[in-house]
GROMACS .gro file of C-alpha atoms in nm:
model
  147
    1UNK     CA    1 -10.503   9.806 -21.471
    2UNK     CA    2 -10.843   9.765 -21.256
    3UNK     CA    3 -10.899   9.539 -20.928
    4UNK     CA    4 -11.241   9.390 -21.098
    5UNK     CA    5 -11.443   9.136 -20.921
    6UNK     CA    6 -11.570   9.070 -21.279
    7UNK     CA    7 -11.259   8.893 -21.391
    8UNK     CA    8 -11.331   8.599 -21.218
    9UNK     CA    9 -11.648   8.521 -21.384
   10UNK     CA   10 -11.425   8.599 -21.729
   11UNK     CA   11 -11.148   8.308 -21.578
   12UNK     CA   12 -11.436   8.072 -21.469
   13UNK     CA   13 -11.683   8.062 -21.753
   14UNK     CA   14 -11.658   8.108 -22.142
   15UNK     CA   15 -11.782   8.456 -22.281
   16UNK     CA   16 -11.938   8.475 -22.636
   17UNK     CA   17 -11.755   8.730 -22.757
   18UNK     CA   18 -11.892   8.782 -23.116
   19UNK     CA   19 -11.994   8.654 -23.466
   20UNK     CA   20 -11.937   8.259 -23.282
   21UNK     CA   21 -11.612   8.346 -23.133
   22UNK     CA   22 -11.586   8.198 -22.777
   23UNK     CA   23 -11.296   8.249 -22.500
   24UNK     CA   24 -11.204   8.041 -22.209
   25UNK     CA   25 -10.943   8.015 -21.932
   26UNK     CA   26 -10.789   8.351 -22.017
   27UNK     CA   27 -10.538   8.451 -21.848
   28UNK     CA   28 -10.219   8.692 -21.832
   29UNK     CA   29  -9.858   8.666 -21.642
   30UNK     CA   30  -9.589   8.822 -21.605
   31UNK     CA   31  -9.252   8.641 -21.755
   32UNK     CA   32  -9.089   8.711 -21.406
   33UNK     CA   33  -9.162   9.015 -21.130
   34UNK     CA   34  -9.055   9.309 -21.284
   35UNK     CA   35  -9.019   9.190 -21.602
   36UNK     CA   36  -9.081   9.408 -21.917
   37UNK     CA   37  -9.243   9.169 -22.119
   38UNK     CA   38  -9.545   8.941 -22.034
   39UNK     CA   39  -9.823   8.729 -22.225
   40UNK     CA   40 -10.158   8.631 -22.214
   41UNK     CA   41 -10.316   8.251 -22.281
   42UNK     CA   42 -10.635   8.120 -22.345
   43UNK     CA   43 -10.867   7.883 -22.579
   44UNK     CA   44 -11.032   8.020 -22.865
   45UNK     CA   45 -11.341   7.861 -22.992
   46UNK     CA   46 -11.524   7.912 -23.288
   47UNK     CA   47 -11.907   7.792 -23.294
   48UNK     CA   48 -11.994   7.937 -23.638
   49UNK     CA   49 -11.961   7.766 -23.988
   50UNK     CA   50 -11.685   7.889 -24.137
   51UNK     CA   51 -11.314   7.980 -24.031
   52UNK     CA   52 -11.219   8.304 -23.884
   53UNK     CA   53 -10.855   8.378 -23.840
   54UNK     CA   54 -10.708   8.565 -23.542
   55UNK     CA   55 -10.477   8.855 -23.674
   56UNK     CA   56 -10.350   9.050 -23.396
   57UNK     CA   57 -10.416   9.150 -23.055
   58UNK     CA   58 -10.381   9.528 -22.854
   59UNK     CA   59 -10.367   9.634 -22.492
   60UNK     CA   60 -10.292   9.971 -22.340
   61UNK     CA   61 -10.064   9.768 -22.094
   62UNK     CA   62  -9.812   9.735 -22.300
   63UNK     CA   63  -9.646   9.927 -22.624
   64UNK     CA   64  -9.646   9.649 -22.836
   65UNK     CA   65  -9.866   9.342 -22.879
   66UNK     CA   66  -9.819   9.043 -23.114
   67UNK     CA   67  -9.924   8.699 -23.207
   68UNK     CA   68  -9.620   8.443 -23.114
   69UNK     CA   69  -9.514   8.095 -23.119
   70UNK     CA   70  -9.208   7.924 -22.992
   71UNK     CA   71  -8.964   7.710 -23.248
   72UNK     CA   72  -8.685   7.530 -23.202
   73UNK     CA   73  -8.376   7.604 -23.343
   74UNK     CA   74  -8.037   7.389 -23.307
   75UNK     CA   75  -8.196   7.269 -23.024
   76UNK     CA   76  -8.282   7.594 -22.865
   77UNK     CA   77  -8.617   7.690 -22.808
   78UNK     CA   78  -8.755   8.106 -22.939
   79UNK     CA   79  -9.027   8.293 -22.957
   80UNK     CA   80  -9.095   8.435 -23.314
   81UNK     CA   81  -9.376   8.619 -23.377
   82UNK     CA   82  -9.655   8.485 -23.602
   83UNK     CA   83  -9.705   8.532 -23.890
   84UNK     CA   84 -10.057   8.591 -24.104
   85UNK     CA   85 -10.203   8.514 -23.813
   86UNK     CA   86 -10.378   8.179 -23.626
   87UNK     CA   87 -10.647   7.990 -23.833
   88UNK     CA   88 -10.932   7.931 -23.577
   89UNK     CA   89 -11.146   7.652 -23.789
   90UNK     CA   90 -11.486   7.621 -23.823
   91UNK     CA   91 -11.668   7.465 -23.485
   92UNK     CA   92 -11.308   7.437 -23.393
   93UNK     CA   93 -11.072   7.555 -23.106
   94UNK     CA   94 -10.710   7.692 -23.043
   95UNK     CA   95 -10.522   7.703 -22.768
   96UNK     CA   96 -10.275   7.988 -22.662
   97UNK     CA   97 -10.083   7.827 -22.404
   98UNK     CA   98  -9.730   7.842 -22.239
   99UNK     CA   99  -9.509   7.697 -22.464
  100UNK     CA  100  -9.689   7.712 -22.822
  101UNK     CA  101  -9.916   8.012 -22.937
  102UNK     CA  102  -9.993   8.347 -22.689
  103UNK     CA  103 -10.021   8.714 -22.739
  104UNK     CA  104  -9.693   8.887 -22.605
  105UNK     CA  105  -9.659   9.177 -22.398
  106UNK     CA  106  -9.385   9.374 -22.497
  107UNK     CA  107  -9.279   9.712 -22.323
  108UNK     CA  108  -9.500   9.702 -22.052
  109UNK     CA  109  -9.630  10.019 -21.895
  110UNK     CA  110  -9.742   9.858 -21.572
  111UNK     CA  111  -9.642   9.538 -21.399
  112UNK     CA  112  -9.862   9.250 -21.421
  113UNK     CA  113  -9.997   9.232 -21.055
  114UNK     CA  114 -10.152   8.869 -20.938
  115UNK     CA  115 -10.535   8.942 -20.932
  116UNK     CA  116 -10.517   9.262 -21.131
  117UNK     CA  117 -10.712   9.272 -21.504
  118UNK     CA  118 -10.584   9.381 -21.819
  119UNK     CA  119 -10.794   9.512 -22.124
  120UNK     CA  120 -10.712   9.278 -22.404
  121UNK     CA  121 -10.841   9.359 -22.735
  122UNK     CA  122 -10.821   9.078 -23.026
  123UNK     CA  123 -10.902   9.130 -23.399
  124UNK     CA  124 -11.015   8.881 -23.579
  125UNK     CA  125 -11.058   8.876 -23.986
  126UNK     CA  126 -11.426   8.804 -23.999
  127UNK     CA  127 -11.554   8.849 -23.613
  128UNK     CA  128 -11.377   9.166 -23.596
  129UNK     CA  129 -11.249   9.366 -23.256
  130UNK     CA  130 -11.311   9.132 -22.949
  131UNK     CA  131 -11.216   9.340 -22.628
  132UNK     CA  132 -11.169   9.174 -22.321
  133UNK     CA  133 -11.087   9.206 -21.959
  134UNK     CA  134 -10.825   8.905 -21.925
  135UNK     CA  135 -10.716   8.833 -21.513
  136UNK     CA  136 -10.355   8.838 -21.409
  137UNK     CA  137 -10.258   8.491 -21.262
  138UNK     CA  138  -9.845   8.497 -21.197
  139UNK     CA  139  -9.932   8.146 -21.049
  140UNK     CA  140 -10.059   7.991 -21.308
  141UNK     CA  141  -9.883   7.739 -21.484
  142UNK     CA  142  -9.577   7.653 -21.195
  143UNK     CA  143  -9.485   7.297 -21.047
  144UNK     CA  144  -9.497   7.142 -21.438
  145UNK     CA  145  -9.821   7.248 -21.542
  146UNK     CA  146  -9.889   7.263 -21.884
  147UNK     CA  147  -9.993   7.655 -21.921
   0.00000   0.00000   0.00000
């Protein structure tokens, strides 16, 4: 994990990443200090003509990464992972957000430090390998926020 000054202008302003894949507000927390597992959030927009679909994610933070959702289930709510992956529709957008659809953090090899960075790679079917540096934000989301 890297201290980056650059991670704010990641968190404050949209990045074309490739092929008309755009990300915004990404960010990653930890699911509690010391926790093993974490996950990362963020809105995926795609400016091109035709539908790419997101298929799985990778990060060197932690020793496994996948595409989940929460369900409910007898009136409980889990996380499942996804699967064949998130459609992102033509000049459309997703959001990953707390709650719905994020990339989870499973096994992690270093804690998720407020203000630290992790490398977040995300493969996509058409656009391909999108690697990003995605800020850590523990705060993010508390008092009833959304995400």
């Amino acid at each position: 994990m890297r201290h980056v000054l650059a991670a704010t202008l990641i968190f404050l302003a949209p990045a074309a990443l490739a092929d008309g894949i755009v990300i915004e507000d990404a960010y990653a927390r930890a699911s509690r200090p010391g926790a093993p597992t974490g996950a990362i959030f963020m809105v995926i927009q795609n400016t091109g003509a035709e539908a790419d679909r997101l298929i799985g994610a990778s990060s060197d933070i932690a020793k496994k990464v996948e595409l989940h959702t929460h369900i409910e289930e007898n009136d409980v709510m889990k996380m499942r992972p996804i699967e064949g992956g998130i459609e992102i529709m033509a000049e459309g957008a997703h959001a990953l957000e707390r709650g719905g659809d994020h990339v989870m953090l499973m096994g992690l090899t270093e804690a998720l430090e407020d203000g630290a960075e992790v490398e977040l790679t995300l493969t996509f079917e058409s656009a391909g390998d999108v690697t990003m540096m995605v800020p850590v934000d523990n705060m993010r989301g508390q008092g009833g926020h959304s995400n």
